[in-house]
PDB file of N, CA and C in Angstrom:
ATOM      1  N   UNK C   1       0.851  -1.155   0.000  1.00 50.00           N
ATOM      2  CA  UNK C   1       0.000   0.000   0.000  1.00 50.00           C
ATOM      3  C   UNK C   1       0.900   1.221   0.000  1.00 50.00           C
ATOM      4  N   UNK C   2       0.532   2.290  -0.956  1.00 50.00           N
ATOM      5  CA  UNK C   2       1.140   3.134  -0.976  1.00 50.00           C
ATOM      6  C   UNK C   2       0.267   4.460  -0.732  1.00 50.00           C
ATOM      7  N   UNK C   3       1.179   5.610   0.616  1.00 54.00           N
ATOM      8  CA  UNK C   3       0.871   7.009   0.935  1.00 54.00           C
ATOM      9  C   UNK C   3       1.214   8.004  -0.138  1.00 54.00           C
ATOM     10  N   UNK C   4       0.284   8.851  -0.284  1.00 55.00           N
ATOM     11  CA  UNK C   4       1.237  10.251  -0.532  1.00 55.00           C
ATOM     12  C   UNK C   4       0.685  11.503   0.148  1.00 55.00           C
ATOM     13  N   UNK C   5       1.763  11.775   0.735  1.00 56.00           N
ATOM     14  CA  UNK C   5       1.623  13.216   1.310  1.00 56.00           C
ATOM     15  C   UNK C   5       1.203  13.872   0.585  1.00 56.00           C
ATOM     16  N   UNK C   6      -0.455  14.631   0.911  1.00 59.00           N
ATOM     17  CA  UNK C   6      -0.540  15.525   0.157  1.00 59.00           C
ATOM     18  C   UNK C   6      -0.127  16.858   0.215  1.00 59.00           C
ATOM     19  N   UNK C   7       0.707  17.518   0.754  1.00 61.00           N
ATOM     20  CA  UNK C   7       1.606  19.090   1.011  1.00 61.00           C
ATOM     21  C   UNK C   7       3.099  18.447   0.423  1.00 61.00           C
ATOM     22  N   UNK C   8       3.534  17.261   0.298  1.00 61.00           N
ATOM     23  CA  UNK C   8       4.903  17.226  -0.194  1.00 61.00           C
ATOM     24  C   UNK C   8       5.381  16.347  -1.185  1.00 61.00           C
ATOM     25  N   UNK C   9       3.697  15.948  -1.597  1.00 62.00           N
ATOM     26  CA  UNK C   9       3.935  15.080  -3.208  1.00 62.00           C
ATOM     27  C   UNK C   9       4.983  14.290  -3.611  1.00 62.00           C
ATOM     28  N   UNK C  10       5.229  13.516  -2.023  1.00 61.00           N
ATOM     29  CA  UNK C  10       5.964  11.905  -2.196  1.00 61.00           C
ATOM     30  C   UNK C  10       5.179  10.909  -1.872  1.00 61.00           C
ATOM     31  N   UNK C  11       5.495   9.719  -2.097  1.00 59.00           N
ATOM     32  CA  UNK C  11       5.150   8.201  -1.735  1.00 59.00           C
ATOM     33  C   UNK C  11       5.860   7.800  -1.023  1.00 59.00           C
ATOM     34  N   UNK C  12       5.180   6.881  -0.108  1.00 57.00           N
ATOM     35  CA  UNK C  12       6.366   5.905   0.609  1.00 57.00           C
ATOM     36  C   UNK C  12       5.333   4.835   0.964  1.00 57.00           C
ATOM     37  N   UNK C  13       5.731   3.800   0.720  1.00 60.00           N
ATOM     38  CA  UNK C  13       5.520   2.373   0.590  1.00 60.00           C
ATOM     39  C   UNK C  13       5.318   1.917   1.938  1.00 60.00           C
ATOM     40  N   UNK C  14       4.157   1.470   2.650  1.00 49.00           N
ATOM     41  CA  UNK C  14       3.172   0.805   3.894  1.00 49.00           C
ATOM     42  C   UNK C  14       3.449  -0.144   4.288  1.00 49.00           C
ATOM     43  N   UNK C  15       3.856  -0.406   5.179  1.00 50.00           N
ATOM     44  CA  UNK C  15       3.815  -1.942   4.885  1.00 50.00           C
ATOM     45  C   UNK C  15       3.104  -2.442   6.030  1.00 50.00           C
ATOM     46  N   UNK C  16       2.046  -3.218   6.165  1.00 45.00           N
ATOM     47  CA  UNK C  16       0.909  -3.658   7.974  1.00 45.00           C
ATOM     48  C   UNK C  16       2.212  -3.874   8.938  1.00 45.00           C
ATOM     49  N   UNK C  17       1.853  -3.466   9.947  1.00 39.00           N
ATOM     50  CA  UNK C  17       2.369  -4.573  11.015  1.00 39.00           C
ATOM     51  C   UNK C  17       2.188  -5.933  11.154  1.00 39.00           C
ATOM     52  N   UNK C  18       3.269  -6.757  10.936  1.00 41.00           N
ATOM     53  CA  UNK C  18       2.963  -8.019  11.186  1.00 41.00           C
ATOM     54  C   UNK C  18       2.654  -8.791  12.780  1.00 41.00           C
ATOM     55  N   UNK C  19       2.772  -7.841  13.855  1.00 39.00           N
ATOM     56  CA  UNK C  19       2.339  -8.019  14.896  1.00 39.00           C
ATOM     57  C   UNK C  19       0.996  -7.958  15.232  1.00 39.00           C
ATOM     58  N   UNK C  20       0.490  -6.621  14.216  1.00 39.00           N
ATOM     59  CA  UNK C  20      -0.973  -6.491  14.796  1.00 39.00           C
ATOM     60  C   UNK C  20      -1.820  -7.334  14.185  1.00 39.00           C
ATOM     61  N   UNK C  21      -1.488  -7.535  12.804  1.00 37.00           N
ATOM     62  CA  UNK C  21      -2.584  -8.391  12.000  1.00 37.00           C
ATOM     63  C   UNK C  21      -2.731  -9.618  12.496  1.00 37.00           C
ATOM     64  N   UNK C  22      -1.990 -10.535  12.266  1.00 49.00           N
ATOM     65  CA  UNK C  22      -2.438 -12.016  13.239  1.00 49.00           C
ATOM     66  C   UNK C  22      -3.099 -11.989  14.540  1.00 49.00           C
ATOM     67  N   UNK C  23      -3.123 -11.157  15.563  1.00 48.00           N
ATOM     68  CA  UNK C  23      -3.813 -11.044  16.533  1.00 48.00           C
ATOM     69  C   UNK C  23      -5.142 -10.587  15.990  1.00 48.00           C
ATOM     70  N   UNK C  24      -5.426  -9.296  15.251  1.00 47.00           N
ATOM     71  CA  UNK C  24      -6.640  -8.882  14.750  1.00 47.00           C
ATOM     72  C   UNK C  24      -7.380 -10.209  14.530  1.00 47.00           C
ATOM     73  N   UNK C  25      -7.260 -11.351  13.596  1.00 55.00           N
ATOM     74  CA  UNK C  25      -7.404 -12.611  12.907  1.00 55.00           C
ATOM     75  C   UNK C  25      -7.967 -13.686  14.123  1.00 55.00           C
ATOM     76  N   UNK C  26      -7.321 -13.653  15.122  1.00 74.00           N
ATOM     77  CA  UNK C  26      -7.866 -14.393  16.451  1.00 74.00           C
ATOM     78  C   UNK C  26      -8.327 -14.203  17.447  1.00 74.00           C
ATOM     79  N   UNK C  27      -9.135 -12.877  17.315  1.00 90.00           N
ATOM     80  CA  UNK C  27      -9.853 -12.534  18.537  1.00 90.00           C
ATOM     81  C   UNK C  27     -11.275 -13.131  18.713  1.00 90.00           C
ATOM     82  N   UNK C  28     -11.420 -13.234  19.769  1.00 94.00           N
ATOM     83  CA  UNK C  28     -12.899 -14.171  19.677  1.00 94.00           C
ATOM     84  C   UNK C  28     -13.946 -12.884  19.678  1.00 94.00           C
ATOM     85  N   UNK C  29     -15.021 -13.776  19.436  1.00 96.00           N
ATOM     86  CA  UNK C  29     -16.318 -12.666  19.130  1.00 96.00           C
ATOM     87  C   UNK C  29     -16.540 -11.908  20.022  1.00 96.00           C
ATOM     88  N   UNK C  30     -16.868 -10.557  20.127  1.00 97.00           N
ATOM     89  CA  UNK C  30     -17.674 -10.281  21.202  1.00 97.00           C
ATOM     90  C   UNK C  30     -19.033 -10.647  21.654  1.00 97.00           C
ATOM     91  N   UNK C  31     -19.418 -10.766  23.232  1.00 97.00           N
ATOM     92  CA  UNK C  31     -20.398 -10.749  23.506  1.00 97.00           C
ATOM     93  C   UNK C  31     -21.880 -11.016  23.137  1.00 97.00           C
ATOM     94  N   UNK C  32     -21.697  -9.519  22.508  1.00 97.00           N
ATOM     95  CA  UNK C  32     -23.152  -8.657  21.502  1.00 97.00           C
ATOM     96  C   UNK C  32     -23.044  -9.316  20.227  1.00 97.00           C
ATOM     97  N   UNK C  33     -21.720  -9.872  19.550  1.00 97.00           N
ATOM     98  CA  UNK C  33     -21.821 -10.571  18.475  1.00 97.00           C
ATOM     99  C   UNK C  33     -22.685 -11.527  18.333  1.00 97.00           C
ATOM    100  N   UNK C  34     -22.031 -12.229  19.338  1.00 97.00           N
ATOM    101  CA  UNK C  34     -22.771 -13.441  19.445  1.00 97.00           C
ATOM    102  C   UNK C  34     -24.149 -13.767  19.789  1.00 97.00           C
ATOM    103  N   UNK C  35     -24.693 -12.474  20.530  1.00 97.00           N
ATOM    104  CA  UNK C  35     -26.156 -12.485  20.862  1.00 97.00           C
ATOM    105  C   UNK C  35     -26.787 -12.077  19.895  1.00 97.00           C
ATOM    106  N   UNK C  36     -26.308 -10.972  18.771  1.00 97.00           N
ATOM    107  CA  UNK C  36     -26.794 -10.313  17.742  1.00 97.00           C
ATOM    108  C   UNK C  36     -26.823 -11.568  16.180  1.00 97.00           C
ATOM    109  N   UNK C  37     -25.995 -12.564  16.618  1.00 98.00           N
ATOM    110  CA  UNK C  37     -25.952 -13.195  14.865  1.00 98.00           C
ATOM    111  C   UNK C  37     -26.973 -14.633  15.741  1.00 98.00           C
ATOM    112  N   UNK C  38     -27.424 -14.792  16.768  1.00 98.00           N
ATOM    113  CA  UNK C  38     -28.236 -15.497  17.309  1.00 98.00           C
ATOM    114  C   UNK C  38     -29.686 -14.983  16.936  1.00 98.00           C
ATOM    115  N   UNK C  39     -29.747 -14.114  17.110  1.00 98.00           N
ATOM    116  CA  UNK C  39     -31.250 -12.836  17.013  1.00 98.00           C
ATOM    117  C   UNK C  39     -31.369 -13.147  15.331  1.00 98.00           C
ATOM    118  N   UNK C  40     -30.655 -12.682  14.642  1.00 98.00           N
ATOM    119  CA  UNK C  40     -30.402 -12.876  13.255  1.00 98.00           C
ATOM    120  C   UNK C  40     -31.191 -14.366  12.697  1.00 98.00           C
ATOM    121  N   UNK C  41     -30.863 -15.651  13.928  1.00 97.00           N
ATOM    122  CA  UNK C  41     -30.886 -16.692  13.315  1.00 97.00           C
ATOM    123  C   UNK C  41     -32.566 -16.700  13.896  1.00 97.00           C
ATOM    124  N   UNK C  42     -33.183 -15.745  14.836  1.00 97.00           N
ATOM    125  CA  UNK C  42     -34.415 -15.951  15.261  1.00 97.00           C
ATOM    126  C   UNK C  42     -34.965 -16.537  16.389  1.00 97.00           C
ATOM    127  N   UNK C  43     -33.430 -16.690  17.283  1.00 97.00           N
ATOM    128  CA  UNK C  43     -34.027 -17.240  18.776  1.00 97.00           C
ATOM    129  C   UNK C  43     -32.751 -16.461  19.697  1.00 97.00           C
ATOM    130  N   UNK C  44     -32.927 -16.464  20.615  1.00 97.00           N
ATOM    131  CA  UNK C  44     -31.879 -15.643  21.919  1.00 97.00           C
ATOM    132  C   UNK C  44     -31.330 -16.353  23.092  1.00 97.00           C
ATOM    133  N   UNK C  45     -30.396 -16.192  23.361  1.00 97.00           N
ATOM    134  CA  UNK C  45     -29.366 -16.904  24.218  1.00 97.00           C
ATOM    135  C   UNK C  45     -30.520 -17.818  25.215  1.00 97.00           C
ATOM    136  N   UNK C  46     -31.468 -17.310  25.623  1.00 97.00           N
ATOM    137  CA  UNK C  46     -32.484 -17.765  27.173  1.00 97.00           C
ATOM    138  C   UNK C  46     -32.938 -18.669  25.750  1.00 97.00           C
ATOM    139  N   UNK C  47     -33.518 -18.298  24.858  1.00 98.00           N
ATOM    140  CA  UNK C  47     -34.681 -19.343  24.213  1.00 98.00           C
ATOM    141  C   UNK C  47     -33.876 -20.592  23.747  1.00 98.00           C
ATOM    142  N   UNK C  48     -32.424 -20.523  23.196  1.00 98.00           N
ATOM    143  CA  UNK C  48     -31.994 -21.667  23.097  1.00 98.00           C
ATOM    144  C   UNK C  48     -31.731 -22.441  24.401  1.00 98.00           C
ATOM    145  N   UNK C  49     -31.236 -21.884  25.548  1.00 97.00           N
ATOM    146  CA  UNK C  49     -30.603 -22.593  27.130  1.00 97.00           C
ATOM    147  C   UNK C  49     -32.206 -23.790  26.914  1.00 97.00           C
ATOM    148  N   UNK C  50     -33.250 -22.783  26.989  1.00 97.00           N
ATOM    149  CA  UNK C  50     -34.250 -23.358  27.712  1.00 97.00           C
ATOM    150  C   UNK C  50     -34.753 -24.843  26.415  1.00 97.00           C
ATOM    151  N   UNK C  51     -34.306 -24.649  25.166  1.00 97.00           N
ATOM    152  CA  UNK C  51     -34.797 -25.947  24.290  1.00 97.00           C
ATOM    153  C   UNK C  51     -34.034 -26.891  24.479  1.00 97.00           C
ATOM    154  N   UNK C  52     -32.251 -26.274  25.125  1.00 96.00           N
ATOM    155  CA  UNK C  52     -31.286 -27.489  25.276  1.00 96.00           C
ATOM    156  C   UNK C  52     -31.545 -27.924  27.045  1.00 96.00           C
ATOM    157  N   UNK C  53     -32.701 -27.818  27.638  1.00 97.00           N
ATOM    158  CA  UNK C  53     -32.985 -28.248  28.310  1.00 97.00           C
ATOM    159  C   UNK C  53     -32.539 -28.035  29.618  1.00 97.00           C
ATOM    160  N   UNK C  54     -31.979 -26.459  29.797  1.00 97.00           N
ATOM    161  CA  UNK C  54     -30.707 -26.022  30.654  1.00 97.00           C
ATOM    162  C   UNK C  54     -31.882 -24.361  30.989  1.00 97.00           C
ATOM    163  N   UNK C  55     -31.415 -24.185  32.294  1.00 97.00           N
ATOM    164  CA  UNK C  55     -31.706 -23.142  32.455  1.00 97.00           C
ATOM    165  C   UNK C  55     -31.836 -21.691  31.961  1.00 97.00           C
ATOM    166  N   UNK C  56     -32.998 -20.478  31.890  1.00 96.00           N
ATOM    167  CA  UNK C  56     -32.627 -20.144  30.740  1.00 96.00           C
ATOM    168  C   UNK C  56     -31.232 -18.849  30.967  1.00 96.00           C
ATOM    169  N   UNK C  57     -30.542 -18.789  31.575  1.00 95.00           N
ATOM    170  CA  UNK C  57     -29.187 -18.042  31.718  1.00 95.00           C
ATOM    171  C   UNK C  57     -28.046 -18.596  31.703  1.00 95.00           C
ATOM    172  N   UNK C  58     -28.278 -20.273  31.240  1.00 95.00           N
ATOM    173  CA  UNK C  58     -27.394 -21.192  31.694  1.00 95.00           C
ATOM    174  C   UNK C  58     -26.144 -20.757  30.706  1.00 95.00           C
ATOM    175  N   UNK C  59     -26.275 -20.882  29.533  1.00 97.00           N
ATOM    176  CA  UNK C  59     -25.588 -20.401  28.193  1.00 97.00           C
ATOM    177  C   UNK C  59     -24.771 -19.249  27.985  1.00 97.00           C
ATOM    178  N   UNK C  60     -25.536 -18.252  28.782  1.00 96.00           N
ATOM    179  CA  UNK C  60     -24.909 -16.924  29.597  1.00 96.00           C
ATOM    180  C   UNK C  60     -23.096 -17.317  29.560  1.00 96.00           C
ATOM    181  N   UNK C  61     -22.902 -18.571  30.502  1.00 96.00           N
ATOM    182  CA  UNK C  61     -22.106 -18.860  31.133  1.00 96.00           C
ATOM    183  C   UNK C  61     -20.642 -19.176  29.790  1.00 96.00           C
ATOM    184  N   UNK C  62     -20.773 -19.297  28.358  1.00 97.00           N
ATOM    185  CA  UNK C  62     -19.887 -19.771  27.451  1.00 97.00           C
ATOM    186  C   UNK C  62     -19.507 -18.301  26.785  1.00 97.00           C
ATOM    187  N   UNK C  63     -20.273 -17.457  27.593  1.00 97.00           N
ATOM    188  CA  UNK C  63     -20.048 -16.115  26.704  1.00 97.00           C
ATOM    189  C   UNK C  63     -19.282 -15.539  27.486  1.00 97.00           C
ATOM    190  N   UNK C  64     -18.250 -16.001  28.717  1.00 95.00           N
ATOM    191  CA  UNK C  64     -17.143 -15.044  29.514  1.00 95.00           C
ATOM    192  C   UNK C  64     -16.317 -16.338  30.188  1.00 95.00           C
ATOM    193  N   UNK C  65     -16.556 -17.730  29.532  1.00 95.00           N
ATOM    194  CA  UNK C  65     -15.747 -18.591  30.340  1.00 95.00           C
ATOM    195  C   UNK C  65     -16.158 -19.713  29.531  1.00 95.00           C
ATOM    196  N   UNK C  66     -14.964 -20.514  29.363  1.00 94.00           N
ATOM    197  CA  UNK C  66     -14.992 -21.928  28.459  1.00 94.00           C
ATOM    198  C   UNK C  66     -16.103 -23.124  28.560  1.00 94.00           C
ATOM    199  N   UNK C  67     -16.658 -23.500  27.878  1.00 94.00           N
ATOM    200  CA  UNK C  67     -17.833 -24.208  28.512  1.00 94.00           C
ATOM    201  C   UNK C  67     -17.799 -25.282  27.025  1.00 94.00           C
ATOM    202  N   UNK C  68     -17.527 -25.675  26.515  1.00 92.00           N
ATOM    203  CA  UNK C  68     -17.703 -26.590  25.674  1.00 92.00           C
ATOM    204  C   UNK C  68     -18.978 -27.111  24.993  1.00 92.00           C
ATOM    205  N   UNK C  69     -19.350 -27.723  26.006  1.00 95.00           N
ATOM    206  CA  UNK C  69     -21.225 -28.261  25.493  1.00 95.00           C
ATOM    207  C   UNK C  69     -21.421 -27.023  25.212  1.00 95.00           C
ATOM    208  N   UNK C  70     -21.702 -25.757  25.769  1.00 97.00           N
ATOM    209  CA  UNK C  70     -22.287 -24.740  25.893  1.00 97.00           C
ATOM    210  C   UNK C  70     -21.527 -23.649  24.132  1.00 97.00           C
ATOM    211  N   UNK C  71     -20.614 -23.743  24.192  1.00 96.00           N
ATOM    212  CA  UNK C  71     -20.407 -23.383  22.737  1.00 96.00           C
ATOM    213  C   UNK C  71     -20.405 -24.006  22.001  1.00 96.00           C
ATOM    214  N   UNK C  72     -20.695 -25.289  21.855  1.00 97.00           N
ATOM    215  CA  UNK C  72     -21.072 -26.011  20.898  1.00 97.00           C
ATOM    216  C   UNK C  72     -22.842 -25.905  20.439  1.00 97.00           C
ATOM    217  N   UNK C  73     -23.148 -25.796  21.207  1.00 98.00           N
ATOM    218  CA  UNK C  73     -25.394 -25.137  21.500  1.00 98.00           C
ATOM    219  C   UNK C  73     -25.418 -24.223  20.352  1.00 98.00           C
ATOM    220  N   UNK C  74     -24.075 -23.041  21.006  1.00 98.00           N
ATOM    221  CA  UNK C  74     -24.249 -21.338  20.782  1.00 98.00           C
ATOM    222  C   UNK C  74     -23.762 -21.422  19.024  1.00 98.00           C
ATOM    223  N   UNK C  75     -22.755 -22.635  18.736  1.00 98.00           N
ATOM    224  CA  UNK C  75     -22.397 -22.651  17.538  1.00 98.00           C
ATOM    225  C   UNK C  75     -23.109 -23.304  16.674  1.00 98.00           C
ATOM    226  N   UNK C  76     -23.772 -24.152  17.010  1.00 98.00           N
ATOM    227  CA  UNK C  76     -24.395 -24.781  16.157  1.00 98.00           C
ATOM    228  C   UNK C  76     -25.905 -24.295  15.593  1.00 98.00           C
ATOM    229  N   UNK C  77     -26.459 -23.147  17.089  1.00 98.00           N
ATOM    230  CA  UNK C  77     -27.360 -22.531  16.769  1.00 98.00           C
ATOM    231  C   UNK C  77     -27.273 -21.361  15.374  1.00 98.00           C
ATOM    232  N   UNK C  78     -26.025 -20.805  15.711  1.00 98.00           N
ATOM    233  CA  UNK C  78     -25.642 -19.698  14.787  1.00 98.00           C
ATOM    234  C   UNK C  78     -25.338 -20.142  12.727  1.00 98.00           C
ATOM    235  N   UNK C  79     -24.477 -20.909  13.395  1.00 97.00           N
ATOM    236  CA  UNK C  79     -24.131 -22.271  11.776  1.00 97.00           C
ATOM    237  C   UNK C  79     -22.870 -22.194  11.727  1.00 97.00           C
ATOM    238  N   UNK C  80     -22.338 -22.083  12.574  1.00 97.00           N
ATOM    239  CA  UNK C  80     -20.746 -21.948  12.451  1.00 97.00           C
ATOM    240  C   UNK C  80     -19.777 -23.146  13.355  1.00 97.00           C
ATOM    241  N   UNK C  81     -18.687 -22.851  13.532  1.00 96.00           N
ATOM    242  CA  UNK C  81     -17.944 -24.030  14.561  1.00 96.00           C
ATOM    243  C   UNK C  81     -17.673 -23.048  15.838  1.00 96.00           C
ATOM    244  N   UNK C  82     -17.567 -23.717  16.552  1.00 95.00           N
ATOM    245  CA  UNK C  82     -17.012 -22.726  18.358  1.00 95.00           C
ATOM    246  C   UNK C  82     -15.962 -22.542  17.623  1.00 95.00           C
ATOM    247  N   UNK C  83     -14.721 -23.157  17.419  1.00 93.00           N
ATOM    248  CA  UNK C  83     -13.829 -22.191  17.312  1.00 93.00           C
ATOM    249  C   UNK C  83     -13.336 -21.369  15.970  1.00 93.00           C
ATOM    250  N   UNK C  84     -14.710 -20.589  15.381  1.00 94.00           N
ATOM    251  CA  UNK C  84     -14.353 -19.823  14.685  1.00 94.00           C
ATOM    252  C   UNK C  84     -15.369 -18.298  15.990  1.00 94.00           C
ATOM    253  N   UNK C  85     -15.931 -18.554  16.991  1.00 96.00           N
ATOM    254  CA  UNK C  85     -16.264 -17.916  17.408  1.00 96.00           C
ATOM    255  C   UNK C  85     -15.603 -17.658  18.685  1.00 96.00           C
ATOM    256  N   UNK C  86     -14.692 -18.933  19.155  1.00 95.00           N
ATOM    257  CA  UNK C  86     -13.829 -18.171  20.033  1.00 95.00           C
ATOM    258  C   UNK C  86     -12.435 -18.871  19.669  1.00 95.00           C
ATOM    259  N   UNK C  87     -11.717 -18.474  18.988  1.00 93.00           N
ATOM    260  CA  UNK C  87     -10.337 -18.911  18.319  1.00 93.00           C
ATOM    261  C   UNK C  87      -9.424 -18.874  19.023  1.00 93.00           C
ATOM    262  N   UNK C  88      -9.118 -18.068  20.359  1.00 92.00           N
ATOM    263  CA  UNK C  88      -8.553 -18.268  21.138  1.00 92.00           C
ATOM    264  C   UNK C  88      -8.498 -19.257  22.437  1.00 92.00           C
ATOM    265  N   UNK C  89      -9.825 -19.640  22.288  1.00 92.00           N
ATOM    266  CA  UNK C  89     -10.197 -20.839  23.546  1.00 92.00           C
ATOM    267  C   UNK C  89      -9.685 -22.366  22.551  1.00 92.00           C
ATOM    268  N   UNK C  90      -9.918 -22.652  21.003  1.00 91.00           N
ATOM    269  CA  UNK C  90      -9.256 -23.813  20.260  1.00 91.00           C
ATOM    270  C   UNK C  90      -8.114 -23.187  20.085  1.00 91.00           C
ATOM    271  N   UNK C  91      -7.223 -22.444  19.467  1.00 90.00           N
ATOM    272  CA  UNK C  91      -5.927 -22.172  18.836  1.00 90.00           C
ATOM    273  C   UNK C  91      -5.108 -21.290  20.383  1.00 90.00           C
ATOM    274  N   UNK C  92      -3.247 -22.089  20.070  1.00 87.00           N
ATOM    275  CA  UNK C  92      -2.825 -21.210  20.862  1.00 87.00           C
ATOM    276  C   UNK C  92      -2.225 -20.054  20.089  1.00 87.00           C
ATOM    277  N   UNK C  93      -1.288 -19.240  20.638  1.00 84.00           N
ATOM    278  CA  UNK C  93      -0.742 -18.178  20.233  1.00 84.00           C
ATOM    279  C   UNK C  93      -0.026 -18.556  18.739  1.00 84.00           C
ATOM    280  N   UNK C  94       0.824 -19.836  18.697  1.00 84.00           N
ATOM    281  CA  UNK C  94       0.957 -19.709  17.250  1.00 84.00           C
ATOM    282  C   UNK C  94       0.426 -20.591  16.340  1.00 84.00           C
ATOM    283  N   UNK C  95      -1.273 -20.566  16.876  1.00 85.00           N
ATOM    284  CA  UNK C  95      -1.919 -21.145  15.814  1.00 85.00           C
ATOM    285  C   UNK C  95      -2.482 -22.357  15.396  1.00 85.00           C
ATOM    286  N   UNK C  96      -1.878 -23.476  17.034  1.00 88.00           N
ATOM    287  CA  UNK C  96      -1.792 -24.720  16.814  1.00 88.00           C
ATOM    288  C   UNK C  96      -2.827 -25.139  17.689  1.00 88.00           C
ATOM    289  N   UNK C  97      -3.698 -26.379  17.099  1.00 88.00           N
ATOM    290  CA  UNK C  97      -4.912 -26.671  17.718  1.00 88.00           C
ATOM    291  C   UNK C  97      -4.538 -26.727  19.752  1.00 88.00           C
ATOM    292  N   UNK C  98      -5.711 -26.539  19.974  1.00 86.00           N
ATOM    293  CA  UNK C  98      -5.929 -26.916  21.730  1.00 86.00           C
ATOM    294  C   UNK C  98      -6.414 -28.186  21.821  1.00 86.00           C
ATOM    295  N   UNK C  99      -6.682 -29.044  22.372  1.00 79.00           N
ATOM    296  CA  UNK C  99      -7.343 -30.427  22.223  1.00 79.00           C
ATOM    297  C   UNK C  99      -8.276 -29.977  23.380  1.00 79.00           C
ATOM    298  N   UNK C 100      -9.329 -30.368  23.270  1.00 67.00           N
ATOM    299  CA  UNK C 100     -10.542 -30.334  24.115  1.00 67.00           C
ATOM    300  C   UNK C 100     -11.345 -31.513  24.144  1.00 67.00           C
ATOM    301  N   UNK C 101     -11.647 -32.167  25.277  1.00 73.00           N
ATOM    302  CA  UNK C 101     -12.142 -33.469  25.834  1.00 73.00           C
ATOM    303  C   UNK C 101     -13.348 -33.377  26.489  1.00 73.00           C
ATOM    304  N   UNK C 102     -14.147 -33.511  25.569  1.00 67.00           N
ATOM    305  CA  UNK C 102     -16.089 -33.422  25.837  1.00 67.00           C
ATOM    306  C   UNK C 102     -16.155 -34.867  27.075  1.00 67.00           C
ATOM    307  N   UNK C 103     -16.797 -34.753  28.051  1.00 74.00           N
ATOM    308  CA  UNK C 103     -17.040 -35.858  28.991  1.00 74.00           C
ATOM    309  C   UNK C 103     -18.024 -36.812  28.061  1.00 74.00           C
ATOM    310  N   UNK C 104     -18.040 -37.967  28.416  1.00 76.00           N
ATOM    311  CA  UNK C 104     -19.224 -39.183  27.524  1.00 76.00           C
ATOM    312  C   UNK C 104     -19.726 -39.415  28.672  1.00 76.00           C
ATOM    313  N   UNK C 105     -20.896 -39.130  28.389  1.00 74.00           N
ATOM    314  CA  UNK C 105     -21.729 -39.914  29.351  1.00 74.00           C
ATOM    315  C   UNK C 105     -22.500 -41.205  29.388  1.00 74.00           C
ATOM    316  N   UNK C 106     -22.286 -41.333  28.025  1.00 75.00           N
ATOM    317  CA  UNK C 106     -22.677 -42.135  27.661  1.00 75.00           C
ATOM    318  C   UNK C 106     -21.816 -43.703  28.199  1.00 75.00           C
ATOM    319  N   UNK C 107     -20.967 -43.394  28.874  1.00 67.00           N
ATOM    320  CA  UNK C 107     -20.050 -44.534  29.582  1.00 67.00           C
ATOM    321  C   UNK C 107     -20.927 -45.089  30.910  1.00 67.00           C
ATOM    322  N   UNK C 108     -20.915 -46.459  31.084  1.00 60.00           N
ATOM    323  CA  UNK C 108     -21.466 -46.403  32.237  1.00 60.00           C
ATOM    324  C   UNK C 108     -20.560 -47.180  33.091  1.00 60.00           C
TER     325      UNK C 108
END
């Protein structure tokens, strides 16, 4: 990308920070995002808790702290994967998966 001063009618050649951009790239959603592309899809954080059979503020709880089942609800409601909505809770700093271990209950 190229500037030009307009009072001294030179160029000089831009170049991004390579520090800031990759972080820009992995920030997880905000909040309101996530409540707003929910609304979008036609139901709200309480109306899904309460169809997945969970209290209705329960869900509340994946929107300021890791919850797994619980972003998996919030992602699947929206149409996306959890970790494109919180990329920092799957990916570490340079990028490489997190492993995350859903309990089975299905064990008896």
């Amino acid at each position: 990308m190229s500037i030009t001063h307009p009072s001294r009618n030179k160029t000089r050649e831009v170049k991004p920070s390579p520090t800031i951009l990759p972080n820009h790239f992995h920030q997880n959603w905000h909040p309101a995002d996530i409540i707003a592309a929910l609304r979008k899809k036609g139901t709200t954080l309480a109306a899904l808790s309460r169809e997945s059979g969970l209290c209705s503020s329960t869900l509340s709880n994946a929107l300021s702290r890791p919850w797994p089942k619980g972003e998996q609800l919030i992602a699947q409601a929206i149409g996306v994967t959890p970790s494109e909505i919180w990329p920092q809770r799957y990916f570490d700093q340079n990028g490489r998966p997190i492993v995350k271990n859903m309990r089975d209950k299905t064990k008896v």
